[in-house]
């Protein structure tokens, strides 16, 4: 697709994104927007969920206008097909979030067993609260308690008697409602597996029943895998507190070694942050002509180190390729989720080293340095060391940082921090909702899609919600 065909105003509301997109164009580099344009027109059947390739009697599709086939080869109609497709999408998302949580639990276990140098129990009070929730003896020493908690959390993933432990945090009336509907989540992996089973050819063909399991699968993520990931991250690395930082591509520094941390997990990024403060690393960076080592985040890994360490944010999903176009990134370190397979190719157009760190997520043209709880600390040091040495390879003639200044921001609003700010109780908020002063609360979650102008949707909906007295 000719790059001329992509209208600038459809790309982004952010000037730094637009400036870097221009540079990519000047250098003849395609990004997510060119690839989207090349895919157009996208398949209308797939967009509506009216195509199916679950079994080899297909692929099948249903004509939404009633002129063509209304049933797949097996007899599945539009409702069944759409419900099955949605269910499988939810299962994939729940599996991804929850498997991330599993990595945190495995690391917690290794900490409890004394096998994870560099990692520690940072929020002991939270460990105590969680241990009590999971029925772990309160009088155990910290490490033994961490081990028992990790083992109890591992049980949440399998076939467990009753419902997920965290579901007990819900009000009783909500629990009863969900039990009556049959959507209270049981084992995390159980719900994902059952979703895949039910959507296999010739299994669940009642679209209401399928959608109820879709809800239960999503709730297994929310009240299971995702909640475990958040809570254990806080135990290991500290519960976030409000702190100032900065955002946009100008958080990258022309005179420093720049390392971008991208993906979803704090396990490698926390060790990289630690290693970047090592005086020996800083001295080596200065020897090579840099004034320091600068870390910046992208996507959810960026958020993990932003809210706990104040590491600035270079951008979100659609900026991942453009960050490399600056020509100042010595290394991009990724774990998993939302990482574009195009990054290796883009990195190879510059001096940037592209490191993958999870055995679950390998990429073309990447250098793979695998994480384990036992070697995470050493891995952080190796990543920083390689990035520092790479500073000497930077091509100054290709460096470009847009002149948009970095934007100040505040992050770290954990539940604990909010309650502490309100005197340890949610009552002021409840009173404000009861009186109608606040008309509700909403979470704006998820990232950008190049089909919609970058950041336009998020900023517009957030402004509209706040304008209607809804807490965001
Ligand atoms: S499950 Fe049915 S609709 Fe899907 S591909 Fe097989 S035959 Fe076609």
JSON list of N, CA, C and O in Angstrom, two decimals, residues 226-274:
[
{"chain": "A", "resi": 226, "resn": "UNK", "atom": "N", "xyz": [-5.85, -12.89, 36.73]},
{"chain": "A", "resi": 226, "resn": "UNK", "atom": "CA", "xyz": [-5.42, -11.48, 36.75]},
{"chain": "A", "resi": 226, "resn": "UNK", "atom": "C", "xyz": [-5.25, -10.97, 38.17]},
{"chain": "A", "resi": 226, "resn": "UNK", "atom": "O", "xyz": [-4.31, -10.22, 38.47]},
{"chain": "A", "resi": 227, "resn": "UNK", "atom": "N", "xyz": [-6.19, -11.38, 39.04]},
{"chain": "A", "resi": 227, "resn": "UNK", "atom": "CA", "xyz": [-6.11, -10.89, 40.42]},
{"chain": "A", "resi": 227, "resn": "UNK", "atom": "C", "xyz": [-4.88, -11.48, 41.13]},
{"chain": "A", "resi": 227, "resn": "UNK", "atom": "O", "xyz": [-4.18, -10.80, 41.88]},
{"chain": "A", "resi": 228, "resn": "UNK", "atom": "N", "xyz": [-4.60, -12.74, 40.84]},
{"chain": "A", "resi": 228, "resn": "UNK", "atom": "CA", "xyz": [-3.40, -13.37, 41.41]},
{"chain": "A", "resi": 228, "resn": "UNK", "atom": "C", "xyz": [-2.15, -12.64, 40.92]},
{"chain": "A", "resi": 228, "resn": "UNK", "atom": "O", "xyz": [-1.24, -12.33, 41.69]},
{"chain": "A", "resi": 229, "resn": "UNK", "atom": "N", "xyz": [-2.11, -12.33, 39.61]},
{"chain": "A", "resi": 229, "resn": "UNK", "atom": "CA", "xyz": [-0.94, -11.64, 39.05]},
{"chain": "A", "resi": 229, "resn": "UNK", "atom": "C", "xyz": [-0.71, -10.31, 39.76]},
{"chain": "A", "resi": 229, "resn": "UNK", "atom": "O", "xyz": [0.42, -9.97, 40.14]},
{"chain": "A", "resi": 230, "resn": "UNK", "atom": "N", "xyz": [-1.79, -9.56, 39.95]},
{"chain": "A", "resi": 230, "resn": "UNK", "atom": "CA", "xyz": [-1.66, -8.25, 40.59]},
{"chain": "A", "resi": 230, "resn": "UNK", "atom": "C", "xyz": [-1.20, -8.38, 42.04]},
{"chain": "A", "resi": 230, "resn": "UNK", "atom": "O", "xyz": [-0.26, -7.70, 42.48]},
{"chain": "A", "resi": 231, "resn": "UNK", "atom": "N", "xyz": [-1.86, -9.27, 42.77]},
{"chain": "A", "resi": 231, "resn": "UNK", "atom": "CA", "xyz": [-1.56, -9.38, 44.21]},
{"chain": "A", "resi": 231, "resn": "UNK", "atom": "C", "xyz": [-0.14, -9.90, 44.44]},
{"chain": "A", "resi": 231, "resn": "UNK", "atom": "O", "xyz": [0.58, -9.39, 45.31]},
{"chain": "A", "resi": 232, "resn": "UNK", "atom": "N", "xyz": [0.28, -10.89, 43.66]},
{"chain": "A", "resi": 232, "resn": "UNK", "atom": "CA", "xyz": [1.62, -11.45, 43.87]},
{"chain": "A", "resi": 232, "resn": "UNK", "atom": "C", "xyz": [2.69, -10.45, 43.42]},
{"chain": "A", "resi": 232, "resn": "UNK", "atom": "O", "xyz": [3.75, -10.34, 44.04]},
{"chain": "A", "resi": 233, "resn": "UNK", "atom": "N", "xyz": [2.41, -9.70, 42.36]},
{"chain": "A", "resi": 233, "resn": "UNK", "atom": "CA", "xyz": [3.36, -8.66, 41.93]},
{"chain": "A", "resi": 233, "resn": "UNK", "atom": "C", "xyz": [3.57, -7.65, 43.06]},
{"chain": "A", "resi": 233, "resn": "UNK", "atom": "O", "xyz": [4.70, -7.21, 43.32]},
{"chain": "A", "resi": 234, "resn": "UNK", "atom": "N", "xyz": [2.48, -7.29, 43.73]},
{"chain": "A", "resi": 234, "resn": "UNK", "atom": "CA", "xyz": [2.60, -6.35, 44.85]},
{"chain": "A", "resi": 234, "resn": "UNK", "atom": "C", "xyz": [3.42, -6.95, 45.99]},
{"chain": "A", "resi": 234, "resn": "UNK", "atom": "O", "xyz": [4.24, -6.26, 46.61]},
{"chain": "A", "resi": 235, "resn": "UNK", "atom": "N", "xyz": [3.19, -8.22, 46.28]},
{"chain": "A", "resi": 235, "resn": "UNK", "atom": "CA", "xyz": [3.95, -8.88, 47.36]},
{"chain": "A", "resi": 235, "resn": "UNK", "atom": "C", "xyz": [5.44, -8.86, 47.03]},
{"chain": "A", "resi": 235, "resn": "UNK", "atom": "O", "xyz": [6.29, -8.54, 47.87]},
{"chain": "A", "resi": 236, "resn": "UNK", "atom": "N", "xyz": [5.77, -9.18, 45.77]},
{"chain": "A", "resi": 236, "resn": "UNK", "atom": "CA", "xyz": [7.19, -9.30, 45.40]},
{"chain": "A", "resi": 236, "resn": "UNK", "atom": "C", "xyz": [7.87, -7.94, 45.20]},
{"chain": "A", "resi": 236, "resn": "UNK", "atom": "O", "xyz": [9.03, -7.75, 45.56]},
{"chain": "A", "resi": 237, "resn": "UNK", "atom": "N", "xyz": [7.14, -7.00, 44.60]},
{"chain": "A", "resi": 237, "resn": "UNK", "atom": "CA", "xyz": [7.81, -5.75, 44.18]},
{"chain": "A", "resi": 237, "resn": "UNK", "atom": "C", "xyz": [7.26, -4.50, 44.87]},
{"chain": "A", "resi": 237, "resn": "UNK", "atom": "O", "xyz": [7.76, -3.40, 44.63]},
{"chain": "A", "resi": 238, "resn": "UNK", "atom": "N", "xyz": [6.24, -4.67, 45.69]},
{"chain": "A", "resi": 238, "resn": "UNK", "atom": "CA", "xyz": [5.69, -3.52, 46.42]},
{"chain": "A", "resi": 238, "resn": "UNK", "atom": "C", "xyz": [4.35, -3.08, 45.84]},
{"chain": "A", "resi": 238, "resn": "UNK", "atom": "O", "xyz": [4.16, -3.09, 44.63]},
{"chain": "A", "resi": 239, "resn": "UNK", "atom": "N", "xyz": [3.44, -2.71, 46.74]},
{"chain": "A", "resi": 239, "resn": "UNK", "atom": "CA", "xyz": [2.13, -2.21, 46.31]},
{"chain": "A", "resi": 239, "resn": "UNK", "atom": "C", "xyz": [2.29, -0.76, 45.85]},
{"chain": "A", "resi": 239, "resn": "UNK", "atom": "O", "xyz": [2.89, 0.05, 46.56]},
{"chain": "A", "resi": 240, "resn": "UNK", "atom": "N", "xyz": [1.80, -0.44, 44.64]},
{"chain": "A", "resi": 240, "resn": "UNK", "atom": "CA", "xyz": [2.01, 0.91, 44.10]},
{"chain": "A", "resi": 240, "resn": "UNK", "atom": "C", "xyz": [1.47, 2.02, 45.00]},
{"chain": "A", "resi": 240, "resn": "UNK", "atom": "O", "xyz": [0.44, 1.85, 45.67]},
{"chain": "A", "resi": 241, "resn": "UNK", "atom": "N", "xyz": [2.18, 3.12, 44.98]},
{"chain": "A", "resi": 241, "resn": "UNK", "atom": "CA", "xyz": [1.75, 4.35, 45.66]},
{"chain": "A", "resi": 241, "resn": "UNK", "atom": "C", "xyz": [1.80, 5.47, 44.63]},
{"chain": "A", "resi": 241, "resn": "UNK", "atom": "O", "xyz": [2.65, 5.43, 43.73]},
{"chain": "A", "resi": 242, "resn": "UNK", "atom": "N", "xyz": [0.94, 6.48, 44.76]},
{"chain": "A", "resi": 242, "resn": "UNK", "atom": "CA", "xyz": [0.97, 7.57, 43.77]},
{"chain": "A", "resi": 242, "resn": "UNK", "atom": "C", "xyz": [2.35, 8.22, 43.70]},
{"chain": "A", "resi": 242, "resn": "UNK", "atom": "O", "xyz": [2.96, 8.51, 44.73]},
{"chain": "A", "resi": 243, "resn": "UNK", "atom": "N", "xyz": [2.83, 8.39, 42.47]},
{"chain": "A", "resi": 243, "resn": "UNK", "atom": "CA", "xyz": [4.14, 9.03, 42.27]},
{"chain": "A", "resi": 243, "resn": "UNK", "atom": "C", "xyz": [4.16, 9.71, 40.90]},
{"chain": "A", "resi": 243, "resn": "UNK", "atom": "O", "xyz": [3.50, 9.26, 39.97]},
{"chain": "A", "resi": 244, "resn": "UNK", "atom": "N", "xyz": [4.95, 10.78, 40.78]},
{"chain": "A", "resi": 244, "resn": "UNK", "atom": "CA", "xyz": [5.01, 11.48, 39.50]},
{"chain": "A", "resi": 244, "resn": "UNK", "atom": "C", "xyz": [5.95, 10.79, 38.52]},
{"chain": "A", "resi": 244, "resn": "UNK", "atom": "O", "xyz": [6.90, 10.13, 38.93]},
{"chain": "A", "resi": 245, "resn": "UNK", "atom": "N", "xyz": [5.66, 10.94, 37.25]},
{"chain": "A", "resi": 245, "resn": "UNK", "atom": "CA", "xyz": [6.58, 10.47, 36.22]},
{"chain": "A", "resi": 245, "resn": "UNK", "atom": "C", "xyz": [6.28, 11.25, 34.94]},
{"chain": "A", "resi": 245, "resn": "UNK", "atom": "O", "xyz": [5.67, 12.34, 35.01]},
{"chain": "A", "resi": 246, "resn": "UNK", "atom": "N", "xyz": [6.70, 10.71, 33.81]},
{"chain": "A", "resi": 246, "resn": "UNK", "atom": "CA", "xyz": [6.50, 11.40, 32.54]},
{"chain": "A", "resi": 246, "resn": "UNK", "atom": "C", "xyz": [6.10, 10.41, 31.46]},
{"chain": "A", "resi": 246, "resn": "UNK", "atom": "O", "xyz": [6.36, 9.20, 31.60]},
{"chain": "A", "resi": 247, "resn": "UNK", "atom": "N", "xyz": [5.53, 10.93, 30.38]},
{"chain": "A", "resi": 247, "resn": "UNK", "atom": "CA", "xyz": [5.14, 10.05, 29.27]},
{"chain": "A", "resi": 247, "resn": "UNK", "atom": "C", "xyz": [5.33, 10.75, 27.94]},
{"chain": "A", "resi": 247, "resn": "UNK", "atom": "O", "xyz": [5.29, 11.98, 27.87]},
{"chain": "A", "resi": 248, "resn": "UNK", "atom": "N", "xyz": [5.51, 9.99, 26.96]},
{"chain": "A", "resi": 248, "resn": "UNK", "atom": "CA", "xyz": [5.61, 10.17, 25.50]},
{"chain": "A", "resi": 248, "resn": "UNK", "atom": "C", "xyz": [7.05, 9.88, 25.07]},
{"chain": "A", "resi": 248, "resn": "UNK", "atom": "O", "xyz": [7.92, 9.63, 25.91]},
{"chain": "A", "resi": 249, "resn": "UNK", "atom": "N", "xyz": [7.30, 9.92, 23.78]},
{"chain": "A", "resi": 249, "resn": "UNK", "atom": "CA", "xyz": [8.57, 9.40, 23.27]},
{"chain": "A", "resi": 249, "resn": "UNK", "atom": "C", "xyz": [9.76, 10.22, 23.74]},
{"chain": "A", "resi": 249, "resn": "UNK", "atom": "O", "xyz": [10.90, 9.74, 23.75]},
{"chain": "A", "resi": 250, "resn": "UNK", "atom": "N", "xyz": [9.50, 11.47, 24.21]},
{"chain": "A", "resi": 250, "resn": "UNK", "atom": "CA", "xyz": [10.61, 12.30, 24.65]},
{"chain": "A", "resi": 250, "resn": "UNK", "atom": "C", "xyz": [11.18, 11.87, 26.00]},
{"chain": "A", "resi": 250, "resn": "UNK", "atom": "O", "xyz": [12.12, 12.48, 26.51]},
{"chain": "A", "resi": 251, "resn": "UNK", "atom": "N", "xyz": [10.64, 10.83, 26.58]},
{"chain": "A", "resi": 251, "resn": "UNK", "atom": "CA", "xyz": [11.30, 10.29, 27.79]},
{"chain": "A", "resi": 251, "resn": "UNK", "atom": "C", "xyz": [12.59, 9.57, 27.40]},
{"chain": "A", "resi": 251, "resn": "UNK", "atom": "O", "xyz": [13.43, 9.30, 28.26]},
{"chain": "A", "resi": 252, "resn": "UNK", "atom": "N", "xyz": [12.75, 9.26, 26.11]},
{"chain": "A", "resi": 252, "resn": "UNK", "atom": "CA", "xyz": [14.03, 8.70, 25.65]},
{"chain": "A", "resi": 252, "resn": "UNK", "atom": "C", "xyz": [15.06, 9.84, 25.62]},
{"chain": "A", "resi": 252, "resn": "UNK", "atom": "O", "xyz": [14.72, 10.98, 25.30]},
{"chain": "A", "resi": 253, "resn": "UNK", "atom": "N", "xyz": [16.31, 9.52, 25.95]},
{"chain": "A", "resi": 253, "resn": "UNK", "atom": "CA", "xyz": [17.33, 10.57, 26.09]},
{"chain": "A", "resi": 253, "resn": "UNK", "atom": "C", "xyz": [18.44, 10.38, 25.05]},
{"chain": "A", "resi": 253, "resn": "UNK", "atom": "O", "xyz": [19.03, 9.30, 24.96]},
{"chain": "A", "resi": 254, "resn": "UNK", "atom": "N", "xyz": [18.71, 11.47, 24.33]},
{"chain": "A", "resi": 254, "resn": "UNK", "atom": "CA", "xyz": [19.70, 11.38, 23.26]},
{"chain": "A", "resi": 254, "resn": "UNK", "atom": "C", "xyz": [21.11, 11.10, 23.79]},
{"chain": "A", "resi": 254, "resn": "UNK", "atom": "O", "xyz": [21.92, 10.47, 23.12]},
{"chain": "A", "resi": 255, "resn": "UNK", "atom": "N", "xyz": [21.39, 11.58, 25.02]},
{"chain": "A", "resi": 255, "resn": "UNK", "atom": "CA", "xyz": [22.76, 11.44, 25.54]},
{"chain": "A", "resi": 255, "resn": "UNK", "atom": "C", "xyz": [22.93, 10.25, 26.48]},
{"chain": "A", "resi": 255, "resn": "UNK", "atom": "O", "xyz": [23.92, 10.14, 27.18]},
{"chain": "A", "resi": 256, "resn": "UNK", "atom": "N", "xyz": [21.91, 9.36, 26.54]},
{"chain": "A", "resi": 256, "resn": "UNK", "atom": "CA", "xyz": [22.01, 8.23, 27.46]},
{"chain": "A", "resi": 256, "resn": "UNK", "atom": "C", "xyz": [21.81, 6.90, 26.73]},
{"chain": "A", "resi": 256, "resn": "UNK", "atom": "O", "xyz": [21.30, 6.87, 25.61]},
{"chain": "A", "resi": 257, "resn": "UNK", "atom": "N", "xyz": [22.19, 5.84, 27.41]},
{"chain": "A", "resi": 257, "resn": "UNK", "atom": "CA", "xyz": [21.86, 4.49, 26.93]},
{"chain": "A", "resi": 257, "resn": "UNK", "atom": "C", "xyz": [20.37, 4.29, 27.19]},
{"chain": "A", "resi": 257, "resn": "UNK", "atom": "O", "xyz": [19.91, 4.44, 28.32]},
{"chain": "A", "resi": 258, "resn": "UNK", "atom": "N", "xyz": [19.59, 4.00, 26.15]},
{"chain": "A", "resi": 258, "resn": "UNK", "atom": "CA", "xyz": [18.15, 3.82, 26.32]},
{"chain": "A", "resi": 258, "resn": "UNK", "atom": "C", "xyz": [17.77, 2.34, 26.22]},
{"chain": "A", "resi": 258, "resn": "UNK", "atom": "O", "xyz": [18.14, 1.65, 25.26]},
{"chain": "A", "resi": 259, "resn": "UNK", "atom": "N", "xyz": [17.00, 1.90, 27.22]},
{"chain": "A", "resi": 259, "resn": "UNK", "atom": "CA", "xyz": [16.50, 0.52, 27.22]},
{"chain": "A", "resi": 259, "resn": "UNK", "atom": "C", "xyz": [14.98, 0.59, 27.35]},
{"chain": "A", "resi": 259, "resn": "UNK", "atom": "O", "xyz": [14.47, 1.23, 28.27]},
{"chain": "A", "resi": 260, "resn": "UNK", "atom": "N", "xyz": [14.28, -0.06, 26.43]},
{"chain": "A", "resi": 260, "resn": "UNK", "atom": "CA", "xyz": [12.81, -0.08, 26.50]},
{"chain": "A", "resi": 260, "resn": "UNK", "atom": "C", "xyz": [12.34, -1.42, 27.04]},
{"chain": "A", "resi": 260, "resn": "UNK", "atom": "O", "xyz": [12.80, -2.49, 26.60]},
{"chain": "A", "resi": 261, "resn": "UNK", "atom": "N", "xyz": [11.43, -1.37, 28.01]},
{"chain": "A", "resi": 261, "resn": "UNK", "atom": "CA", "xyz": [10.87, -2.57, 28.64]},
{"chain": "A", "resi": 261, "resn": "UNK", "atom": "C", "xyz": [9.43, -2.72, 28.16]},
{"chain": "A", "resi": 261, "resn": "UNK", "atom": "O", "xyz": [8.60, -1.83, 28.39]},
{"chain": "A", "resi": 262, "resn": "UNK", "atom": "N", "xyz": [9.14, -3.84, 27.51]},
{"chain": "A", "resi": 262, "resn": "UNK", "atom": "CA", "xyz": [7.86, -3.96, 26.79]},
{"chain": "A", "resi": 262, "resn": "UNK", "atom": "C", "xyz": [7.25, -5.34, 27.04]},
{"chain": "A", "resi": 262, "resn": "UNK", "atom": "O", "xyz": [7.97, -6.34, 27.14]},
{"chain": "A", "resi": 263, "resn": "UNK", "atom": "N", "xyz": [5.94, -5.38, 27.14]},
{"chain": "A", "resi": 263, "resn": "UNK", "atom": "CA", "xyz": [5.24, -6.64, 27.34]},
{"chain": "A", "resi": 263, "resn": "UNK", "atom": "C", "xyz": [4.21, -6.51, 28.46]},
{"chain": "A", "resi": 263, "resn": "UNK", "atom": "O", "xyz": [3.46, -5.54, 28.49]},
{"chain": "A", "resi": 264, "resn": "UNK", "atom": "N", "xyz": [4.20, -7.48, 29.38]},
{"chain": "A", "resi": 264, "resn": "UNK", "atom": "CA", "xyz": [3.17, -7.48, 30.42]},
{"chain": "A", "resi": 264, "resn": "UNK", "atom": "C", "xyz": [3.64, -7.80, 31.83]},
{"chain": "A", "resi": 264, "resn": "UNK", "atom": "O", "xyz": [2.88, -7.63, 32.77]},
{"chain": "A", "resi": 265, "resn": "UNK", "atom": "N", "xyz": [4.82, -8.34, 31.98]},
{"chain": "A", "resi": 265, "resn": "UNK", "atom": "CA", "xyz": [5.19, -8.89, 33.30]},
{"chain": "A", "resi": 265, "resn": "UNK", "atom": "C", "xyz": [6.28, -8.05, 33.97]},
{"chain": "A", "resi": 265, "resn": "UNK", "atom": "O", "xyz": [7.16, -7.52, 33.29]},
{"chain": "A", "resi": 266, "resn": "UNK", "atom": "N", "xyz": [6.26, -7.97, 35.29]},
{"chain": "A", "resi": 266, "resn": "UNK", "atom": "CA", "xyz": [7.32, -7.23, 35.98]},
{"chain": "A", "resi": 266, "resn": "UNK", "atom": "C", "xyz": [8.56, -8.08, 36.28]},
{"chain": "A", "resi": 266, "resn": "UNK", "atom": "O", "xyz": [9.54, -7.56, 36.82]},
{"chain": "A", "resi": 267, "resn": "UNK", "atom": "N", "xyz": [8.54, -9.37, 35.97]},
{"chain": "A", "resi": 267, "resn": "UNK", "atom": "CA", "xyz": [9.59, -10.26, 36.48]},
{"chain": "A", "resi": 267, "resn": "UNK", "atom": "C", "xyz": [10.98, -9.92, 35.95]},
{"chain": "A", "resi": 267, "resn": "UNK", "atom": "O", "xyz": [11.95, -9.87, 36.72]},
{"chain": "A", "resi": 268, "resn": "UNK", "atom": "N", "xyz": [11.11, -9.69, 34.65]},
{"chain": "A", "resi": 268, "resn": "UNK", "atom": "CA", "xyz": [12.42, -9.33, 34.09]},
{"chain": "A", "resi": 268, "resn": "UNK", "atom": "C", "xyz": [12.66, -7.83, 34.23]},
{"chain": "A", "resi": 268, "resn": "UNK", "atom": "O", "xyz": [13.76, -7.38, 34.55]},
{"chain": "A", "resi": 269, "resn": "UNK", "atom": "N", "xyz": [11.61, -7.05, 34.03]},
{"chain": "A", "resi": 269, "resn": "UNK", "atom": "CA", "xyz": [11.79, -5.59, 34.03]},
{"chain": "A", "resi": 269, "resn": "UNK", "atom": "C", "xyz": [12.26, -5.09, 35.40]},
{"chain": "A", "resi": 269, "resn": "UNK", "atom": "O", "xyz": [13.10, -4.19, 35.47]},
{"chain": "A", "resi": 270, "resn": "UNK", "atom": "N", "xyz": [11.75, -5.67, 36.48]},
{"chain": "A", "resi": 270, "resn": "UNK", "atom": "CA", "xyz": [12.20, -5.24, 37.82]},
{"chain": "A", "resi": 270, "resn": "UNK", "atom": "C", "xyz": [13.70, -5.49, 37.99]},
{"chain": "A", "resi": 270, "resn": "UNK", "atom": "O", "xyz": [14.42, -4.68, 38.56]},
{"chain": "A", "resi": 271, "resn": "UNK", "atom": "N", "xyz": [14.17, -6.63, 37.48]},
{"chain": "A", "resi": 271, "resn": "UNK", "atom": "CA", "xyz": [15.60, -6.95, 37.61]},
{"chain": "A", "resi": 271, "resn": "UNK", "atom": "C", "xyz": [16.44, -6.04, 36.71]},
{"chain": "A", "resi": 271, "resn": "UNK", "atom": "O", "xyz": [17.58, -5.71, 37.02]},
{"chain": "A", "resi": 272, "resn": "UNK", "atom": "N", "xyz": [15.86, -5.63, 35.59]},
{"chain": "A", "resi": 272, "resn": "UNK", "atom": "CA", "xyz": [16.58, -4.72, 34.68]},
{"chain": "A", "resi": 272, "resn": "UNK", "atom": "C", "xyz": [16.70, -3.34, 35.32]},
{"chain": "A", "resi": 272, "resn": "UNK", "atom": "O", "xyz": [17.75, -2.69, 35.24]},
{"chain": "A", "resi": 273, "resn": "UNK", "atom": "N", "xyz": [15.62, -2.90, 35.96]},
{"chain": "A", "resi": 273, "resn": "UNK", "atom": "CA", "xyz": [15.66, -1.61, 36.67]},
{"chain": "A", "resi": 273, "resn": "UNK", "atom": "C", "xyz": [16.75, -1.64, 37.74]},
{"chain": "A", "resi": 273, "resn": "UNK", "atom": "O", "xyz": [17.55, -0.70, 37.88]},
{"chain": "A", "resi": 274, "resn": "UNK", "atom": "N", "xyz": [16.80, -2.75, 38.46]},
{"chain": "A", "resi": 274, "resn": "UNK", "atom": "CA", "xyz": [17.81, -2.91, 39.53]},
{"chain": "A", "resi": 274, "resn": "UNK", "atom": "C", "xyz": [19.22, -2.85, 38.94]},
{"chain": "A", "resi": 274, "resn": "UNK", "atom": "O", "xyz": [20.09, -2.14, 39.45]}
]
